[in-house]
PDB file of C-alpha atoms in Angstrom:
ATOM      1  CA  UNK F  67      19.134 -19.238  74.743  1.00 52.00           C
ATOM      2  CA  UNK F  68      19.177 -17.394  71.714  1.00 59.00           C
ATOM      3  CA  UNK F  69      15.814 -17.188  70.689  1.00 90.00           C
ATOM      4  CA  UNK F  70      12.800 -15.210  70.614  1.00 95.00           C
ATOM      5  CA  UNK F  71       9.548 -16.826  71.264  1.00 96.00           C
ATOM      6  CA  UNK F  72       5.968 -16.158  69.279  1.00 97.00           C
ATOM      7  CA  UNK F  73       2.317 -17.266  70.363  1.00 97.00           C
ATOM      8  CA  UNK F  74       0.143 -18.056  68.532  1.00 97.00           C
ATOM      9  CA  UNK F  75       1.762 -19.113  65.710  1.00 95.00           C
ATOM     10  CA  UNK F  76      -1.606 -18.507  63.562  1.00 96.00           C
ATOM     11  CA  UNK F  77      -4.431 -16.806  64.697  1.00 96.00           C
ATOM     12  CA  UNK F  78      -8.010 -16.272  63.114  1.00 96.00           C
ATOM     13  CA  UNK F  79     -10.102 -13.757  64.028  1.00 93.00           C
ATOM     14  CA  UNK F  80     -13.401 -11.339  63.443  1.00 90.00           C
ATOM     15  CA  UNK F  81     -13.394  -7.909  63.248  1.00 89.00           C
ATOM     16  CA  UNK F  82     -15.315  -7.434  66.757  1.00 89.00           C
ATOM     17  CA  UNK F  83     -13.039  -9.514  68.269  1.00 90.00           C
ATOM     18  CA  UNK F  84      -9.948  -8.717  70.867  1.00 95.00           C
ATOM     19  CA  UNK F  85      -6.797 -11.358  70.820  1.00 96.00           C
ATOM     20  CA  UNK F  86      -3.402 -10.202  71.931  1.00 97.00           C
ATOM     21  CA  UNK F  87       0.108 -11.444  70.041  1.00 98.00           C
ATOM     22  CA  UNK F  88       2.986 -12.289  72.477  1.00 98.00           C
ATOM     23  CA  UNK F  89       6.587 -12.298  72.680  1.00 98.00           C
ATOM     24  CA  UNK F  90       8.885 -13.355  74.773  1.00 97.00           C
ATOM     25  CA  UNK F  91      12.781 -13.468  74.797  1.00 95.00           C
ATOM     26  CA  UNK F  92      15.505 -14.496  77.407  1.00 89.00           C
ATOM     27  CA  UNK F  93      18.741 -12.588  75.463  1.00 88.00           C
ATOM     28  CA  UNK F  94      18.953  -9.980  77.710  1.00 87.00           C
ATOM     29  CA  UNK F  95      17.902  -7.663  74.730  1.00 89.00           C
ATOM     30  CA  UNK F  96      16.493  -4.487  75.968  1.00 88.00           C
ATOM     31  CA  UNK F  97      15.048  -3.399  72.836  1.00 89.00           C
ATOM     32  CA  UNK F  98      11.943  -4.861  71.014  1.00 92.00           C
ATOM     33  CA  UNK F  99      10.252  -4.389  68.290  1.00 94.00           C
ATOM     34  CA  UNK F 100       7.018  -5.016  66.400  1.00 97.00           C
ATOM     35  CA  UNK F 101       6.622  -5.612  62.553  1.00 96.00           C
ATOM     36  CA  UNK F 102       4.134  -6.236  60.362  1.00 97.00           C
ATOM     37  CA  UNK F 103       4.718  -7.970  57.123  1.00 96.00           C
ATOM     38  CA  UNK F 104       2.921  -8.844  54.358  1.00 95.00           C
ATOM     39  CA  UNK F 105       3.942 -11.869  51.550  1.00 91.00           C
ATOM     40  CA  UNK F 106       6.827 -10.853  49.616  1.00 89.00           C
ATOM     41  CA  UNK F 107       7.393  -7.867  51.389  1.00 93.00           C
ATOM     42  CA  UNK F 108       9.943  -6.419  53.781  1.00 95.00           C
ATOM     43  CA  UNK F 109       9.289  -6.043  57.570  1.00 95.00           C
ATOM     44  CA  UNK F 110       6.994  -2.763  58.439  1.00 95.00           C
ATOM     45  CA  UNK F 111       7.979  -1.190  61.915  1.00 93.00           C
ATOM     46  CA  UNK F 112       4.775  -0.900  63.928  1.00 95.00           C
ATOM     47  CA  UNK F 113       6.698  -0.172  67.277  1.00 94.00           C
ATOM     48  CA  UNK F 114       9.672  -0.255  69.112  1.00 91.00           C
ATOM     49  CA  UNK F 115      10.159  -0.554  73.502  1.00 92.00           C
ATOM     50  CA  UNK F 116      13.126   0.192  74.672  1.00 88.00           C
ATOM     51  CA  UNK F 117      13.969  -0.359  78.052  1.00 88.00           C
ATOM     52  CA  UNK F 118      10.432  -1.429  78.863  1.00 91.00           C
ATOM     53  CA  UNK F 119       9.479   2.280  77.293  1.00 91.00           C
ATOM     54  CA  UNK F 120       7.213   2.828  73.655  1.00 92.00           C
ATOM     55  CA  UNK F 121      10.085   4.833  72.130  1.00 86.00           C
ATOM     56  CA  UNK F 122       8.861   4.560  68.721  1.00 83.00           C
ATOM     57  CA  UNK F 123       5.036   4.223  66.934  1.00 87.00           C
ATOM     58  CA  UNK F 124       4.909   4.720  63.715  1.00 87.00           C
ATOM     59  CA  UNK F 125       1.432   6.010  63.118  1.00 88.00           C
ATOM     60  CA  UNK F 126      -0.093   2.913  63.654  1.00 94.00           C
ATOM     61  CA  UNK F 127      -4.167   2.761  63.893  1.00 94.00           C
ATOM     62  CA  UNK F 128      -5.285   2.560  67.494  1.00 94.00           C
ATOM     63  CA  UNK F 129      -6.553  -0.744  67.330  1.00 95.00           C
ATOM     64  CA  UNK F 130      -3.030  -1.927  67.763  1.00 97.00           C
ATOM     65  CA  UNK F 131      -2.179  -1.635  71.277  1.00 97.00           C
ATOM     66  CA  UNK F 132       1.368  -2.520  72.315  1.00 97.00           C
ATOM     67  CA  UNK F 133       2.077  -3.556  75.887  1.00 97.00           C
ATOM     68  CA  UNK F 134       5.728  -4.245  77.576  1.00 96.00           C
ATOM     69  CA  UNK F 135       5.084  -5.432  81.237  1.00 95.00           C
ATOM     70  CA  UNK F 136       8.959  -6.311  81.559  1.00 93.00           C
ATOM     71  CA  UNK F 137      11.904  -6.725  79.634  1.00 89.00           C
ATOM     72  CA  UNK F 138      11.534 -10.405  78.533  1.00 94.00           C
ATOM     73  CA  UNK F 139       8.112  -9.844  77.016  1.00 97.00           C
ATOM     74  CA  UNK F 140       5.933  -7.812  74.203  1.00 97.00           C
ATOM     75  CA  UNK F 141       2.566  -7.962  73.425  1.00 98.00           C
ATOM     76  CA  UNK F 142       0.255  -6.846  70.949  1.00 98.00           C
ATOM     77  CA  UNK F 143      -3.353  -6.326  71.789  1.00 97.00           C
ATOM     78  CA  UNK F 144      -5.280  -6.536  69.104  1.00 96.00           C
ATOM     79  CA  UNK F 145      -9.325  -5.085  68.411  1.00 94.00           C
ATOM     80  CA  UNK F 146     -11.719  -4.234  65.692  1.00 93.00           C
ATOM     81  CA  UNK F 147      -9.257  -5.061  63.166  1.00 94.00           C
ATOM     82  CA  UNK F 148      -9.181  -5.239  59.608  1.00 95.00           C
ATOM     83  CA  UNK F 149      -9.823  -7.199  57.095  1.00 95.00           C
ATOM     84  CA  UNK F 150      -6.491  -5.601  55.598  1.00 96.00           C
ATOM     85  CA  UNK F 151      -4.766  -6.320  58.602  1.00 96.00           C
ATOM     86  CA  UNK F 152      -4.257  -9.521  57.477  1.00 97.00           C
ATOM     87  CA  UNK F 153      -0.246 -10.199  57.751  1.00 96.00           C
ATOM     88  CA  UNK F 154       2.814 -12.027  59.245  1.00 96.00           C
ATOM     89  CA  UNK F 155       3.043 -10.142  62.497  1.00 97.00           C
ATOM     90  CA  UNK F 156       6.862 -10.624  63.338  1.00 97.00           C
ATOM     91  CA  UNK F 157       8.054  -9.715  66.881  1.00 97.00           C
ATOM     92  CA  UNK F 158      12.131  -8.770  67.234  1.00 95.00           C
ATOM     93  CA  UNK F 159      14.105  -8.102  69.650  1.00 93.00           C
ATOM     94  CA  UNK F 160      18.124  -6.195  70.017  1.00 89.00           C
ATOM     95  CA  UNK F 161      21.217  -4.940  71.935  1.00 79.00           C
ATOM     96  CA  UNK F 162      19.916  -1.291  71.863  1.00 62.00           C
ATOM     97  CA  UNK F 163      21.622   1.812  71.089  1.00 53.00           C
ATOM     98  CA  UNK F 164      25.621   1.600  71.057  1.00 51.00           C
ATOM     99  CA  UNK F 165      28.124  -0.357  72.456  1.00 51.00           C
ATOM    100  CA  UNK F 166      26.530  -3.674  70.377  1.00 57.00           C
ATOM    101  CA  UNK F 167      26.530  -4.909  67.218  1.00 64.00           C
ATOM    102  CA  UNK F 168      22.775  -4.608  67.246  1.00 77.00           C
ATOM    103  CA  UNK F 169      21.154  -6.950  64.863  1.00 86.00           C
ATOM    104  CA  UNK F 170      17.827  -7.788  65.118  1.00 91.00           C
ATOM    105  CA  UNK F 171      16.768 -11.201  66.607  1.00 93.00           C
ATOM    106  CA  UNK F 172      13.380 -12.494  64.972  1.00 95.00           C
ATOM    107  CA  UNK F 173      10.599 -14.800  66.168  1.00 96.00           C
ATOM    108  CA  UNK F 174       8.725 -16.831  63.774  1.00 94.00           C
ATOM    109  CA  UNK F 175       5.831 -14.966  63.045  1.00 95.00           C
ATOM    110  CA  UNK F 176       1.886 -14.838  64.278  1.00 97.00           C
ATOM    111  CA  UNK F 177      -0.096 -15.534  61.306  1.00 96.00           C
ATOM    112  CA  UNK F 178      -2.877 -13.334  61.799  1.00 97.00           C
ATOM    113  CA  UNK F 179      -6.346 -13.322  59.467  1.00 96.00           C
ATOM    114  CA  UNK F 180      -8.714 -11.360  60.035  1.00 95.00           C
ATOM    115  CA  UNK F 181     -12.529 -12.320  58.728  1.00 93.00           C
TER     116      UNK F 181
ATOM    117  CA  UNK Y 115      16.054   9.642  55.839  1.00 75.00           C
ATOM    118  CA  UNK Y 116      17.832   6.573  55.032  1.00 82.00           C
ATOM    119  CA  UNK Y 117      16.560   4.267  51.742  1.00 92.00           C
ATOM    120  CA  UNK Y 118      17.914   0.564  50.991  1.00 96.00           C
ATOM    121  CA  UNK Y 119      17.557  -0.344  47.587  1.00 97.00           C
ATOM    122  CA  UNK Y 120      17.579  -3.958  46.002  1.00 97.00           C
ATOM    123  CA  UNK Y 121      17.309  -3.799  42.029  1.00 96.00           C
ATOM    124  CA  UNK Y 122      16.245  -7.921  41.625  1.00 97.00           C
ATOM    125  CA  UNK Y 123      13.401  -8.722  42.753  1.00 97.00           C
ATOM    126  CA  UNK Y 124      14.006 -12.238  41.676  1.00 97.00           C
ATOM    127  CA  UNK Y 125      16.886 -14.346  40.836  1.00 97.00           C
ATOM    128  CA  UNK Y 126      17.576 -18.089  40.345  1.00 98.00           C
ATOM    129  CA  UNK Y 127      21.072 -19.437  40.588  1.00 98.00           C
ATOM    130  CA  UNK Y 128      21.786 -23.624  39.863  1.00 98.00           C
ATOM    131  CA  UNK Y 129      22.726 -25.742  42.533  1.00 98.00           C
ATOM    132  CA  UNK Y 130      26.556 -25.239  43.430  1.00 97.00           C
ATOM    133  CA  UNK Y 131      26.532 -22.193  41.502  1.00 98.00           C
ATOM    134  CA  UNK Y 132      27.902 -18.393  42.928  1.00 98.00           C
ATOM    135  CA  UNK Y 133      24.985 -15.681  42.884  1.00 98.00           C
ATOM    136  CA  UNK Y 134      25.422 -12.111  43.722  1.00 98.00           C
ATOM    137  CA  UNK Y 135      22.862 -10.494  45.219  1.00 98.00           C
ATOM    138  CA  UNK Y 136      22.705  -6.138  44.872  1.00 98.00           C
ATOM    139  CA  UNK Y 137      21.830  -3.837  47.507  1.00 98.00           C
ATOM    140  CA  UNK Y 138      22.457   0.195  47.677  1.00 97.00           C
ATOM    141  CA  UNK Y 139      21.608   2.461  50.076  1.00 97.00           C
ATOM    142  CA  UNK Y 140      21.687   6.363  50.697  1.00 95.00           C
ATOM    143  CA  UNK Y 141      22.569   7.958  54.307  1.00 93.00           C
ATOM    144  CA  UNK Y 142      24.598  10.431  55.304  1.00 91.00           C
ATOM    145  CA  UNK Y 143      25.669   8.711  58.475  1.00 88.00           C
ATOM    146  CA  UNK Y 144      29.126   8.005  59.031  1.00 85.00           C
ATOM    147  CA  UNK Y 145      28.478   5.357  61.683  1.00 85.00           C
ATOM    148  CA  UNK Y 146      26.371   2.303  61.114  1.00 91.00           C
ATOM    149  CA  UNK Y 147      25.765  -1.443  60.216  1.00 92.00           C
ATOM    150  CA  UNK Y 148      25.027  -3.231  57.358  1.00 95.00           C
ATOM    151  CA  UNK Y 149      23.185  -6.799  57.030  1.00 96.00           C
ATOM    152  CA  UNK Y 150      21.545  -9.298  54.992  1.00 98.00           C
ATOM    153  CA  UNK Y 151      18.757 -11.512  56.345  1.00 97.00           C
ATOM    154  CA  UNK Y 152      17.282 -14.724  54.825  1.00 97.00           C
ATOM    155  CA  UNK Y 153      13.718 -15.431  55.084  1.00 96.00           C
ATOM    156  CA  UNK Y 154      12.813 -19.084  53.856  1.00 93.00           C
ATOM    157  CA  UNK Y 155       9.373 -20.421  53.173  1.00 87.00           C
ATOM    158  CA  UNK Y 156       9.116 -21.409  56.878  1.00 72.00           C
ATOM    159  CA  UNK Y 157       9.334 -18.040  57.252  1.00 77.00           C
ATOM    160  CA  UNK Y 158      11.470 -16.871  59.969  1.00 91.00           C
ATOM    161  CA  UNK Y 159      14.110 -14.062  59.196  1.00 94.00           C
ATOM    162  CA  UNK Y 160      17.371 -15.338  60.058  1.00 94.00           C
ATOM    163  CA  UNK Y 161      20.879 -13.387  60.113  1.00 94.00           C
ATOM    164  CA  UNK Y 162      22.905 -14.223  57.210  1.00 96.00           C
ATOM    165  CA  UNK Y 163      25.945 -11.823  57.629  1.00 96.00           C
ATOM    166  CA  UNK Y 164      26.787  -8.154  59.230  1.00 94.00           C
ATOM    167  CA  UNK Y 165      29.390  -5.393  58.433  1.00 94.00           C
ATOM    168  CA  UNK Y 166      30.111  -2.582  60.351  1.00 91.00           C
ATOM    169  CA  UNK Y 167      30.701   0.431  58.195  1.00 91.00           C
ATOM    170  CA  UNK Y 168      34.273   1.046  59.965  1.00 89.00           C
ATOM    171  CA  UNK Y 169      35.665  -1.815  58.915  1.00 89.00           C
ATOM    172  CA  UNK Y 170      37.118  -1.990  55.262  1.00 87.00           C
ATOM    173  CA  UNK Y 171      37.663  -5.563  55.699  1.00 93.00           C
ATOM    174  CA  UNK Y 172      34.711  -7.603  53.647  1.00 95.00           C
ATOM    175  CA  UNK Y 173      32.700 -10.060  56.443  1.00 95.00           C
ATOM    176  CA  UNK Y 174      32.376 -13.989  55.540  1.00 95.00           C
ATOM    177  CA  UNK Y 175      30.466 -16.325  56.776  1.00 94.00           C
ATOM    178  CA  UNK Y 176      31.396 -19.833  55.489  1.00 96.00           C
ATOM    179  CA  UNK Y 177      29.824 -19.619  51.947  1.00 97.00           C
ATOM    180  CA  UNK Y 178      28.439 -16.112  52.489  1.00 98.00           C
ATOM    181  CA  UNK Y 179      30.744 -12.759  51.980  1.00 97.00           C
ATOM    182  CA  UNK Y 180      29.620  -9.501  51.386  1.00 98.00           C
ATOM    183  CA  UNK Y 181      31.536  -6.581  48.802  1.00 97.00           C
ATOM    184  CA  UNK Y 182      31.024  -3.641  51.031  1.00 97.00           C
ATOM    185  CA  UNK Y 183      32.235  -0.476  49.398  1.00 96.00           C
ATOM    186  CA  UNK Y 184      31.310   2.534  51.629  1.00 94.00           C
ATOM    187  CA  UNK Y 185      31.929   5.567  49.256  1.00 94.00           C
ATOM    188  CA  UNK Y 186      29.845   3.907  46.272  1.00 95.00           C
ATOM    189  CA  UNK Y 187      27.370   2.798  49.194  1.00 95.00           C
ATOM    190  CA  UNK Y 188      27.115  -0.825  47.897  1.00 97.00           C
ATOM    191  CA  UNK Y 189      26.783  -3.570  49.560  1.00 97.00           C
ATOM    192  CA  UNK Y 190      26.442  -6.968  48.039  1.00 98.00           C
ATOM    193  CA  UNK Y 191      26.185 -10.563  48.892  1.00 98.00           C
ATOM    194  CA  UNK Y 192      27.873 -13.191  47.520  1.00 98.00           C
ATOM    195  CA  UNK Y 193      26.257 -16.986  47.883  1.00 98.00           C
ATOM    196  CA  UNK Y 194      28.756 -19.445  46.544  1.00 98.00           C
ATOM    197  CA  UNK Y 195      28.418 -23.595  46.438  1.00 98.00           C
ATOM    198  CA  UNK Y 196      24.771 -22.653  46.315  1.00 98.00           C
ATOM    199  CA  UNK Y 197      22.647 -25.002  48.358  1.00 97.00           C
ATOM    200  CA  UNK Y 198      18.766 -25.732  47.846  1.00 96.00           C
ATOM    201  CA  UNK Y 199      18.419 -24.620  51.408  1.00 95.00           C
ATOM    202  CA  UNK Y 200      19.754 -21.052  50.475  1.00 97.00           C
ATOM    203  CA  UNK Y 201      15.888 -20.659  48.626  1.00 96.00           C
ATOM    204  CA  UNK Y 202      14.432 -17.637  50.537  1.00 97.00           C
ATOM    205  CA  UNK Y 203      14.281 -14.124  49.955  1.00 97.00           C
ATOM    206  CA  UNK Y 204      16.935 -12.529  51.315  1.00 98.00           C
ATOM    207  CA  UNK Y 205      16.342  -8.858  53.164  1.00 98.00           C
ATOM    208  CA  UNK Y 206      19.345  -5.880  52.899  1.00 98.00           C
ATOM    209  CA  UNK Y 207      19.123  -4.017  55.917  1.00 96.00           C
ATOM    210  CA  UNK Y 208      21.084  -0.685  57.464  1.00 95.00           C
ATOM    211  CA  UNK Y 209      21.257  -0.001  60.903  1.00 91.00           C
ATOM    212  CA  UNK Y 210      21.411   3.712  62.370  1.00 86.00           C
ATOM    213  CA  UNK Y 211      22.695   3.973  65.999  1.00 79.00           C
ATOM    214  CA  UNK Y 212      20.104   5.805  68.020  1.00 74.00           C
ATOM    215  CA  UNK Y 213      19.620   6.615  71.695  1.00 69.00           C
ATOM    216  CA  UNK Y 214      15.956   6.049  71.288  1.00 67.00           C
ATOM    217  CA  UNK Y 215      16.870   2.278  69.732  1.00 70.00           C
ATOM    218  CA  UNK Y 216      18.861   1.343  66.644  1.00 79.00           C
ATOM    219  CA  UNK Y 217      16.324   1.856  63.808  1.00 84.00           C
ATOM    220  CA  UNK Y 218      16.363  -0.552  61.023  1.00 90.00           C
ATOM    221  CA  UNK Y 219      15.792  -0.071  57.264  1.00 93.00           C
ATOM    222  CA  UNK Y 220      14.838  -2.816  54.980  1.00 96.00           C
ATOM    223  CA  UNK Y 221      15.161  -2.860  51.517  1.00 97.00           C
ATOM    224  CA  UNK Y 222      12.357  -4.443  49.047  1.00 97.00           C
ATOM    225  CA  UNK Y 223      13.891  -7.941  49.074  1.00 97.00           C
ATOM    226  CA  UNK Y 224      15.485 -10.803  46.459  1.00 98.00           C
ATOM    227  CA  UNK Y 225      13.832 -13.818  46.065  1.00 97.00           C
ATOM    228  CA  UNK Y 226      16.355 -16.510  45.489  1.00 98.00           C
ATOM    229  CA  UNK Y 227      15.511 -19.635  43.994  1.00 97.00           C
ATOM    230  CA  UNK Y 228      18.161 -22.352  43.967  1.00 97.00           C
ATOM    231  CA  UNK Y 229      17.531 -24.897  41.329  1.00 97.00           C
ATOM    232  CA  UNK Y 230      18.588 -28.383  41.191  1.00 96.00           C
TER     233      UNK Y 230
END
């Protein structure tokens, strides 16, 4: 199994509301990540778990909340978002640190718009 | 801080054609990995081809190969017998090994069109 799983595939929303993104993978991949992307434009890092632990946020606003309850699965609670929130959220998962090649394995993307 | 830079932000090749794709990047890290992903319409960012920075030998990939050449810090990709499928943009990426997670570094992107 060499794949890493995304639901919902789209998802509409208002800004009072509160959905969460999920992600699950059965790699053995003890790193994953959240991105955020936008058309035409590369992958954002949001956050990164590794071994089940936030290891990296980059400054993201509060009303993304990420959430690993074990290794096979992310999610991303979402609340009061933004109309500029509006993006491909793309969920990843790797190998971490050394010993691995490392690449990143990519699900297919949440859709996310927010109204 | 590491940067990946991709100079063409668009580029259209004809069927069964050879395109070269350009990516650069800055780091003073002596250890990492270099990749290219492809991102079609449907959208999900796929693997194209990977190089470890130790190896002088150029990767392939069936119609894929990359010109890696670590002191100019270049590393292109090569797409020959071009295929409609190969339409996508296509994402440079460097690796860094960490102990807090290998942290990735995008550059801007190509779009490739493949024309008939």
């Amino acid at each position: 199994d060499t794949e890493v799983t995304q639901t919902p595939k789209h998802l509409v929303m208002g800004m009072t509301n509160k959905k969460s993104l999920k992600c699950e993978q059965h790699m053995g991949h003890r790193a994953m990540y959240w991105y955020k992307q936008k058309a035409k434009k590369p992958p954002e890092l949001m956050f990164v778990y590794s071994y089940e632990k936030l290891s990296i946020n980059e400054s993201v606003p509060s009303r993304f909340s990420p959430e690993c309850p074990n290794s096979s699965l992310l999610n991303l609670h979402l609340h009061a978002l933004q109309p500029e929130d509006s993006a491909l959220y793309l969920c990843a998962s790797s190998f971490p640190r050394r010993g691995n090649t490392g690449e990143l394995f990519f699900g297919e993307g949440s859709r996310l718009t927010v109204l | 801080a590491q940067t990946v830079t991709q100079s063409q932000p668009e580029m259209s090749v004809q069927e069964a054609e050879t395109v070269t794709l350009s990516c650069t990047y800055d780091t003073s890290e002596n250890n990492y990995y270099l990749f290219w992903y492809k991102q079609p319409p449907s959208r999900q960012m796929i693997l194209v081809i990977r190089q470890e920075a130790y190896k002088q030998q150029n990767a392939t990939e069936n119609r894929f190969s990359v010109n890696f050449q670590k002191a100019a810090k270049s590393f292109s990709l090569k797409i020959s017998d071009s295929q409609l499928g190969d339409t996508a943009m296509y994402f440079c990426a460097f690796m860094k090994l960490s102990l807090v997670g290998n942290q990735f570094y995008f550059g801007t992107g190509t779009s490739l069109t493949v024309i008939p």
